[in-house]
Amino acid sequence: MADFVHLEWGRNASSDGFAATVIADCLSFSTATSVACGRGAMVVPVADREEGRKLADVLGGVCAGKRREDGYSLSPPTLMGLSASDVLVLPSPNGATLSALPREGRVFAAALRNAAAVAAYLKVISGKVLLVAAGEKWPDGSLRPAFEDQLACGALAHMLDCPMSPEASIARAGYLSCADDLLGALKGCVSGQELTHYGYAGDVDWAAELDSESCVPELRQIELGGKAVNAFGDVV
């Protein structure tokens, strides 16, 4: 079983020595991935949308667009129509970018929506677990820590219930302090306020629905359209 859990931030987090890495980008890549994989779809993470559109053509899939466009996007409700036959190329500057980096060990995506399912699966993996809070970026490209990602990591640390680093312990304490009102916490944080300001308060509602998905998205190499790609799919 998992014997230790640690938390790091952003793309420079090293997974060396960890049996599993969990990417947490709660608003919204990991939440969107949990919804898509919960419908049975495969999710191919990419950093750039133009690259994603080209890749979707090769794979015979569809590339998610911007929230203000019709069709699939990082907005979770738009993904409810996906099914097991679908391949979704999902661009994201944070969660997808982190997912595309080379990692040691197995790689998963988690948010509040599927925290319990991911934690239960990780409990049977032998070794250390790394939780990576994706964060955002300041205009100069430097890391802007994101409360919602630490919150999701804290939920996982709490549910894993194993020895943990001080970083994971602080995240766990933060989660427990907000556990009675996760929606209020997400709506009040900077990222939640930004989404609400732009008319996507519903996305925050979806992200706050603790354990509403039972899927465990794992990043695996698969072959689609004659091309080998890394994609998230439900392992449960």
PDB file of C-alpha atoms in Angstrom:
ATOM      1  CA  MET A   1       0.000   0.000   0.000  1.00  0.00           C
ATOM      2  CA  ALA A   2       1.006   3.656  -0.323  1.00  0.00           C
ATOM      3  CA  ASP A   3       3.467   4.302   2.480  1.00  0.00           C
ATOM      4  CA  PHE A   4       4.140   8.038   2.192  1.00  0.00           C
ATOM      5  CA  VAL A   5       2.568  11.075   0.506  1.00  0.00           C
ATOM      6  CA  HIS A   6       4.230  14.360  -0.413  1.00  0.00           C
ATOM      7  CA  LEU A   7       3.054  17.545  -2.156  1.00  0.00           C
ATOM      8  CA  GLU A   8       4.918  19.714  -4.640  1.00  0.00           C
ATOM      9  CA  TRP A   9       3.912  22.579  -6.917  1.00  0.00           C
ATOM     10  CA  GLY A  10       4.013  23.076 -10.666  1.00  0.00           C
ATOM     11  CA  ARG A  11       6.049  21.818 -13.559  1.00  0.00           C
ATOM     12  CA  ASN A  12       9.378  21.632 -11.719  1.00  0.00           C
ATOM     13  CA  ALA A  13       8.092  19.015  -9.264  1.00  0.00           C
ATOM     14  CA  SER A  14      10.323  15.950  -9.565  1.00  0.00           C
ATOM     15  CA  SER A  15       8.713  12.520  -9.452  1.00  0.00           C
ATOM     16  CA  ASP A  16      12.011  10.703  -8.902  1.00  0.00           C
ATOM     17  CA  GLY A  17      11.576   7.955  -6.346  1.00  0.00           C
ATOM     18  CA  PHE A  18       7.757   8.066  -6.391  1.00  0.00           C
ATOM     19  CA  ALA A  19       5.626   5.106  -7.402  1.00  0.00           C
ATOM     20  CA  ALA A  20       2.729   7.355  -8.432  1.00  0.00           C
ATOM     21  CA  THR A  21       2.225  11.009  -9.325  1.00  0.00           C
ATOM     22  CA  VAL A  22      -1.180  12.675  -9.127  1.00  0.00           C
ATOM     23  CA  ILE A  23      -1.845  15.853 -11.120  1.00  0.00           C
ATOM     24  CA  ALA A  24      -4.369  18.140  -9.414  1.00  0.00           C
ATOM     25  CA  ASP A  25      -5.703  21.042 -11.486  1.00  0.00           C
ATOM     26  CA  CYS A  26      -9.097  21.459  -9.873  1.00  0.00           C
ATOM     27  CA  LEU A  27     -10.270  24.443 -11.956  1.00  0.00           C
ATOM     28  CA  SER A  28     -10.434  22.883 -14.402  1.00  0.00           C
ATOM     29  CA  PHE A  29      -8.272  20.275 -16.204  1.00  0.00           C
ATOM     30  CA  SER A  30      -8.487  17.505 -13.598  1.00  0.00           C
ATOM     31  CA  THR A  31     -12.197  18.068 -13.034  1.00  0.00           C
ATOM     32  CA  ALA A  32     -12.842  17.949 -16.781  1.00  0.00           C
ATOM     33  CA  THR A  33     -10.716  14.811 -17.099  1.00  0.00           C
ATOM     34  CA  SER A  34     -12.653  13.093 -14.321  1.00  0.00           C
ATOM     35  CA  VAL A  35     -15.935  13.860 -16.085  1.00  0.00           C
ATOM     36  CA  ALA A  36     -14.681  12.751 -19.514  1.00  0.00           C
ATOM     37  CA  CYS A  37     -13.083   9.535 -18.232  1.00  0.00           C
ATOM     38  CA  GLY A  38     -16.162   8.898 -16.126  1.00  0.00           C
ATOM     39  CA  ARG A  39     -18.123   8.712 -19.374  1.00  0.00           C
ATOM     40  CA  GLY A  40     -15.578   6.204 -20.734  1.00  0.00           C
ATOM     41  CA  ALA A  41     -13.711   8.563 -23.067  1.00  0.00           C
ATOM     42  CA  MET A  42      -9.953   8.768 -23.495  1.00  0.00           C
ATOM     43  CA  VAL A  43      -8.369  12.162 -22.741  1.00  0.00           C
ATOM     44  CA  VAL A  44      -5.179  13.216 -24.527  1.00  0.00           C
ATOM     45  CA  PRO A  45      -3.538  16.146 -22.685  1.00  0.00           C
ATOM     46  CA  VAL A  46      -1.806  18.829 -24.743  1.00  0.00           C
ATOM     47  CA  ALA A  47      -0.432  22.242 -23.829  1.00  0.00           C
ATOM     48  CA  ASP A  48      -1.353  24.063 -27.043  1.00  0.00           C
ATOM     49  CA  ARG A  49      -4.770  24.188 -28.711  1.00  0.00           C
ATOM     50  CA  GLU A  50      -3.456  24.490 -32.276  1.00  0.00           C
ATOM     51  CA  GLU A  51      -1.260  21.462 -31.694  1.00  0.00           C
ATOM     52  CA  GLY A  52      -4.291  19.756 -30.192  1.00  0.00           C
ATOM     53  CA  ARG A  53      -6.458  20.368 -33.246  1.00  0.00           C
ATOM     54  CA  LYS A  54      -3.831  18.840 -35.536  1.00  0.00           C
ATOM     55  CA  LEU A  55      -3.413  15.869 -33.211  1.00  0.00           C
ATOM     56  CA  ALA A  56      -7.177  15.297 -33.015  1.00  0.00           C
ATOM     57  CA  ASP A  57      -7.321  15.061 -36.815  1.00  0.00           C
ATOM     58  CA  VAL A  58      -4.618  12.392 -36.790  1.00  0.00           C
ATOM     59  CA  LEU A  59      -6.230  10.438 -33.954  1.00  0.00           C
ATOM     60  CA  GLY A  60      -9.779  10.629 -35.260  1.00  0.00           C
ATOM     61  CA  GLY A  61     -10.828  12.470 -32.121  1.00  0.00           C
ATOM     62  CA  VAL A  62     -12.042  15.938 -31.227  1.00  0.00           C
ATOM     63  CA  CYS A  63     -10.130  18.827 -29.690  1.00  0.00           C
ATOM     64  CA  ALA A  64     -11.808  20.780 -26.912  1.00  0.00           C
ATOM     65  CA  GLY A  65     -12.325  24.437 -27.722  1.00  0.00           C
ATOM     66  CA  LYS A  66     -12.605  27.525 -25.576  1.00  0.00           C
ATOM     67  CA  ARG A  67     -15.419  27.843 -23.072  1.00  0.00           C
ATOM     68  CA  ARG A  68     -17.122  30.585 -25.074  1.00  0.00           C
ATOM     69  CA  GLU A  69     -17.304  28.340 -28.139  1.00  0.00           C
ATOM     70  CA  ASP A  70     -19.878  25.652 -28.796  1.00  0.00           C
ATOM     71  CA  GLY A  71     -18.872  22.051 -28.212  1.00  0.00           C
ATOM     72  CA  TYR A  72     -16.498  20.370 -25.787  1.00  0.00           C
ATOM     73  CA  SER A  73     -14.308  22.510 -23.551  1.00  0.00           C
ATOM     74  CA  LEU A  74     -12.758  22.576 -20.077  1.00  0.00           C
ATOM     75  CA  SER A  75     -16.270  23.345 -18.807  1.00  0.00           C
ATOM     76  CA  PRO A  76     -17.342  20.018 -17.217  1.00  0.00           C
ATOM     77  CA  PRO A  77     -21.028  20.100 -18.273  1.00  0.00           C
ATOM     78  CA  THR A  78     -20.023  20.165 -21.952  1.00  0.00           C
ATOM     79  CA  LEU A  79     -18.386  16.755 -21.576  1.00  0.00           C
ATOM     80  CA  MET A  80     -21.415  14.808 -20.390  1.00  0.00           C
ATOM     81  CA  GLY A  81     -22.199  13.636 -23.916  1.00  0.00           C
ATOM     82  CA  LEU A  82     -18.894  11.784 -24.301  1.00  0.00           C
ATOM     83  CA  SER A  83     -18.876   7.994 -24.491  1.00  0.00           C
ATOM     84  CA  ALA A  84     -16.450   5.071 -24.544  1.00  0.00           C
ATOM     85  CA  SER A  85     -15.857   5.484 -28.280  1.00  0.00           C
ATOM     86  CA  ASP A  86     -14.633   9.070 -27.972  1.00  0.00           C
ATOM     87  CA  VAL A  87     -11.124  10.510 -27.887  1.00  0.00           C
ATOM     88  CA  LEU A  88     -10.938  14.022 -26.446  1.00  0.00           C
ATOM     89  CA  VAL A  89      -7.787  16.077 -26.976  1.00  0.00           C
ATOM     90  CA  LEU A  90      -7.841  18.456 -24.015  1.00  0.00           C
ATOM     91  CA  PRO A  91      -5.615  21.559 -24.116  1.00  0.00           C
ATOM     92  CA  SER A  92      -4.724  23.238 -20.834  1.00  0.00           C
ATOM     93  CA  PRO A  93      -1.806  25.514 -19.919  1.00  0.00           C
ATOM     94  CA  ASN A  94      -1.479  23.990 -16.456  1.00  0.00           C
ATOM     95  CA  GLY A  95      -2.817  20.482 -15.817  1.00  0.00           C
ATOM     96  CA  ALA A  96      -2.370  19.185 -19.351  1.00  0.00           C
ATOM     97  CA  THR A  97       1.098  20.707 -19.592  1.00  0.00           C
ATOM     98  CA  LEU A  98       2.129  18.977 -16.361  1.00  0.00           C
ATOM     99  CA  SER A  99       0.625  15.694 -17.546  1.00  0.00           C
ATOM    100  CA  ALA A 100       2.713  15.773 -20.706  1.00  0.00           C
ATOM    101  CA  LEU A 101       6.027  15.978 -18.827  1.00  0.00           C
ATOM    102  CA  PRO A 102       8.046  12.752 -18.418  1.00  0.00           C
ATOM    103  CA  ARG A 103       7.469  11.142 -15.023  1.00  0.00           C
ATOM    104  CA  GLU A 104       8.846   8.270 -13.013  1.00  0.00           C
ATOM    105  CA  GLY A 105       6.165   5.777 -12.016  1.00  0.00           C
ATOM    106  CA  ARG A 106       2.448   5.897 -12.783  1.00  0.00           C
ATOM    107  CA  VAL A 107       0.555   9.142 -13.422  1.00  0.00           C
ATOM    108  CA  PHE A 108      -3.033   9.938 -12.453  1.00  0.00           C
ATOM    109  CA  ALA A 109      -5.376  12.941 -12.587  1.00  0.00           C
ATOM    110  CA  ALA A 110      -7.512  13.841  -9.587  1.00  0.00           C
ATOM    111  CA  ALA A 111      -9.851  16.560  -8.399  1.00  0.00           C
ATOM    112  CA  LEU A 112     -12.431  16.822  -5.660  1.00  0.00           C
ATOM    113  CA  ARG A 113     -14.972  15.042  -7.878  1.00  0.00           C
ATOM    114  CA  ASN A 114     -12.992  11.787  -7.890  1.00  0.00           C
ATOM    115  CA  ALA A 115     -10.760  12.155  -4.827  1.00  0.00           C
ATOM    116  CA  ALA A 116     -12.071   9.128  -2.930  1.00  0.00           C
ATOM    117  CA  ALA A 117     -11.840   6.835  -5.961  1.00  0.00           C
ATOM    118  CA  VAL A 118      -8.254   7.875  -6.733  1.00  0.00           C
ATOM    119  CA  ALA A 119      -7.208   7.618  -3.074  1.00  0.00           C
ATOM    120  CA  ALA A 120      -8.715   4.132  -2.761  1.00  0.00           C
ATOM    121  CA  TYR A 121      -6.825   3.000  -5.856  1.00  0.00           C
ATOM    122  CA  LEU A 122      -3.549   4.530  -4.689  1.00  0.00           C
ATOM    123  CA  LYS A 123      -3.812   2.802  -1.318  1.00  0.00           C
ATOM    124  CA  VAL A 124      -2.992  -0.534  -2.951  1.00  0.00           C
ATOM    125  CA  ILE A 125       0.053   0.815  -4.823  1.00  0.00           C
ATOM    126  CA  SER A 126       3.276   0.060  -3.009  1.00  0.00           C
ATOM    127  CA  GLY A 127       5.582   3.043  -2.539  1.00  0.00           C
ATOM    128  CA  LYS A 128       5.496   6.812  -2.241  1.00  0.00           C
ATOM    129  CA  VAL A 129       2.825   9.059  -3.764  1.00  0.00           C
ATOM    130  CA  LEU A 130       3.544  12.546  -5.109  1.00  0.00           C
ATOM    131  CA  LEU A 131       0.685  15.038  -5.262  1.00  0.00           C
ATOM    132  CA  VAL A 132       1.374  17.834  -7.758  1.00  0.00           C
ATOM    133  CA  ALA A 133      -0.710  20.983  -7.298  1.00  0.00           C
ATOM    134  CA  ALA A 134      -0.708  22.499 -10.775  1.00  0.00           C
ATOM    135  CA  GLY A 135      -1.146  26.152  -9.877  1.00  0.00           C
ATOM    136  CA  GLU A 136      -1.543  29.013 -12.318  1.00  0.00           C
ATOM    137  CA  LYS A 137       0.938  31.441 -13.901  1.00  0.00           C
ATOM    138  CA  TRP A 138       1.666  35.078 -13.223  1.00  0.00           C
ATOM    139  CA  PRO A 139       2.051  37.296 -16.333  1.00  0.00           C
ATOM    140  CA  ASP A 140       5.820  36.768 -16.231  1.00  0.00           C
ATOM    141  CA  GLY A 141       5.347  33.002 -16.435  1.00  0.00           C
ATOM    142  CA  SER A 142       6.256  32.257 -12.825  1.00  0.00           C
ATOM    143  CA  LEU A 143       4.147  29.964 -10.650  1.00  0.00           C
ATOM    144  CA  ARG A 144       1.040  31.378  -8.992  1.00  0.00           C
ATOM    145  CA  PRO A 145       0.003  28.875  -6.304  1.00  0.00           C
ATOM    146  CA  ALA A 146      -3.696  28.046  -6.604  1.00  0.00           C
ATOM    147  CA  PHE A 147      -5.782  27.426  -3.499  1.00  0.00           C
ATOM    148  CA  GLU A 148      -8.139  25.016  -5.265  1.00  0.00           C
ATOM    149  CA  ASP A 149      -5.312  22.700  -6.319  1.00  0.00           C
ATOM    150  CA  GLN A 150      -3.916  22.553  -2.793  1.00  0.00           C
ATOM    151  CA  LEU A 151      -7.461  21.852  -1.587  1.00  0.00           C
ATOM    152  CA  ALA A 152      -7.783  18.843  -3.903  1.00  0.00           C
ATOM    153  CA  CYS A 153      -4.343  17.590  -2.840  1.00  0.00           C
ATOM    154  CA  GLY A 154      -5.381  17.986   0.775  1.00  0.00           C
ATOM    155  CA  ALA A 155      -8.462  15.862   0.194  1.00  0.00           C
ATOM    156  CA  LEU A 156      -6.301  13.129  -1.322  1.00  0.00           C
ATOM    157  CA  ALA A 157      -3.768  13.296   1.521  1.00  0.00           C
ATOM    158  CA  HIS A 158      -6.580  13.005   4.050  1.00  0.00           C
ATOM    159  CA  MET A 159      -8.165  10.032   2.281  1.00  0.00           C
ATOM    160  CA  LEU A 160      -4.853   8.237   1.766  1.00  0.00           C
ATOM    161  CA  ASP A 161      -4.386   8.303   5.546  1.00  0.00           C
ATOM    162  CA  CYS A 162      -0.697   7.368   5.550  1.00  0.00           C
ATOM    163  CA  PRO A 163       2.505   9.080   6.755  1.00  0.00           C
ATOM    164  CA  MET A 164       2.959  12.396   4.977  1.00  0.00           C
ATOM    165  CA  SER A 165       5.348  15.294   4.533  1.00  0.00           C
ATOM    166  CA  PRO A 166       4.733  18.674   6.201  1.00  0.00           C
ATOM    167  CA  GLU A 167       3.647  20.039   2.808  1.00  0.00           C
ATOM    168  CA  ALA A 168       0.982  17.345   2.444  1.00  0.00           C
ATOM    169  CA  SER A 169      -0.011  17.741   6.081  1.00  0.00           C
ATOM    170  CA  ILE A 170      -0.658  21.465   5.656  1.00  0.00           C
ATOM    171  CA  ALA A 171      -2.774  20.748   2.568  1.00  0.00           C
ATOM    172  CA  ARG A 172      -4.731  18.145   4.527  1.00  0.00           C
ATOM    173  CA  ALA A 173      -5.372  20.637   7.327  1.00  0.00           C
ATOM    174  CA  GLY A 174      -6.566  23.186   4.794  1.00  0.00           C
ATOM    175  CA  TYR A 175      -8.962  20.692   3.265  1.00  0.00           C
ATOM    176  CA  LEU A 176     -10.385  19.717   6.646  1.00  0.00           C
ATOM    177  CA  SER A 177     -10.921  23.380   7.528  1.00  0.00           C
ATOM    178  CA  CYS A 178     -13.051  23.786   4.367  1.00  0.00           C
ATOM    179  CA  ALA A 179     -14.667  20.341   4.204  1.00  0.00           C
ATOM    180  CA  ASP A 180     -18.045  21.557   5.470  1.00  0.00           C
ATOM    181  CA  ASP A 181     -18.337  24.129   2.665  1.00  0.00           C
ATOM    182  CA  LEU A 182     -16.212  23.164  -0.311  1.00  0.00           C
ATOM    183  CA  LEU A 183     -18.403  25.137  -2.689  1.00  0.00           C
ATOM    184  CA  GLY A 184     -18.050  28.286  -0.616  1.00  0.00           C
ATOM    185  CA  ALA A 185     -14.287  27.820  -0.493  1.00  0.00           C
ATOM    186  CA  LEU A 186     -14.007  27.366  -4.266  1.00  0.00           C
ATOM    187  CA  LYS A 187     -16.317  30.270  -5.011  1.00  0.00           C
ATOM    188  CA  GLY A 188     -14.337  32.499  -2.674  1.00  0.00           C
ATOM    189  CA  CYS A 189     -10.858  31.703  -3.986  1.00  0.00           C
ATOM    190  CA  VAL A 190      -9.289  33.809  -6.743  1.00  0.00           C
ATOM    191  CA  SER A 191      -9.721  31.212  -9.489  1.00  0.00           C
ATOM    192  CA  GLY A 192     -13.341  30.625  -8.535  1.00  0.00           C
ATOM    193  CA  GLN A 193     -14.029  34.346  -8.563  1.00  0.00           C
ATOM    194  CA  GLU A 194     -12.433  34.634 -12.003  1.00  0.00           C
ATOM    195  CA  LEU A 195     -14.600  31.872 -13.470  1.00  0.00           C
ATOM    196  CA  THR A 196     -17.702  33.388 -11.904  1.00  0.00           C
ATOM    197  CA  HIS A 197     -16.809  36.825 -13.264  1.00  0.00           C
ATOM    198  CA  TYR A 198     -16.586  35.435 -16.795  1.00  0.00           C
ATOM    199  CA  GLY A 199     -19.941  33.673 -16.492  1.00  0.00           C
ATOM    200  CA  TYR A 200     -18.843  30.154 -15.565  1.00  0.00           C
ATOM    201  CA  ALA A 201     -20.004  29.873 -11.965  1.00  0.00           C
ATOM    202  CA  GLY A 202     -21.517  26.504 -12.901  1.00  0.00           C
ATOM    203  CA  ASP A 203     -18.016  25.120 -13.497  1.00  0.00           C
ATOM    204  CA  VAL A 204     -17.144  25.953  -9.892  1.00  0.00           C
ATOM    205  CA  ASP A 205     -20.286  24.138  -8.722  1.00  0.00           C
ATOM    206  CA  TRP A 206     -19.229  21.024 -10.618  1.00  0.00           C
ATOM    207  CA  ALA A 207     -15.682  21.165  -9.273  1.00  0.00           C
ATOM    208  CA  ALA A 208     -16.977  21.299  -5.685  1.00  0.00           C
ATOM    209  CA  GLU A 209     -19.053  18.100  -5.976  1.00  0.00           C
ATOM    210  CA  LEU A 210     -16.917  15.844  -3.801  1.00  0.00           C
ATOM    211  CA  ASP A 211     -16.748  12.187  -4.885  1.00  0.00           C
ATOM    212  CA  SER A 212     -19.389  12.525  -7.584  1.00  0.00           C
ATOM    213  CA  GLU A 213     -17.203  10.487  -9.970  1.00  0.00           C
ATOM    214  CA  SER A 214     -15.848   6.990  -9.372  1.00  0.00           C
ATOM    215  CA  CYS A 215     -13.283   7.007 -12.170  1.00  0.00           C
ATOM    216  CA  VAL A 216      -9.512   6.812 -11.751  1.00  0.00           C
ATOM    217  CA  PRO A 217      -7.882   8.441 -14.802  1.00  0.00           C
ATOM    218  CA  GLU A 218      -4.411   7.013 -15.434  1.00  0.00           C
ATOM    219  CA  LEU A 219      -2.050   8.248 -18.130  1.00  0.00           C
ATOM    220  CA  ARG A 220      -1.045   5.371 -20.387  1.00  0.00           C
ATOM    221  CA  GLN A 221       0.535   5.067 -23.806  1.00  0.00           C
ATOM    222  CA  ILE A 222      -1.953   3.860 -26.387  1.00  0.00           C
ATOM    223  CA  GLU A 223      -2.019   3.694 -30.191  1.00  0.00           C
ATOM    224  CA  LEU A 224      -4.631   5.728 -32.030  1.00  0.00           C
ATOM    225  CA  GLY A 225      -4.706   6.422 -35.743  1.00  0.00           C
ATOM    226  CA  GLY A 226      -1.374   4.663 -36.102  1.00  0.00           C
ATOM    227  CA  LYS A 227       0.240   7.053 -33.631  1.00  0.00           C
ATOM    228  CA  ALA A 228       1.436   6.336 -30.071  1.00  0.00           C
ATOM    229  CA  VAL A 229       0.095   8.931 -27.624  1.00  0.00           C
ATOM    230  CA  ASN A 230      -0.280   9.288 -23.883  1.00  0.00           C
ATOM    231  CA  ALA A 231      -3.907   9.428 -22.799  1.00  0.00           C
ATOM    232  CA  PHE A 232      -5.894   9.337 -19.583  1.00  0.00           C
ATOM    233  CA  GLY A 233      -8.391   6.515 -19.268  1.00  0.00           C
ATOM    234  CA  ASP A 234     -10.344   5.050 -16.378  1.00  0.00           C
ATOM    235  CA  VAL A 235      -8.521   2.096 -14.807  1.00  0.00           C
ATOM    236  CA  VAL A 236     -11.440   1.041 -12.579  1.00  0.00           C
TER     237      VAL A 236
END
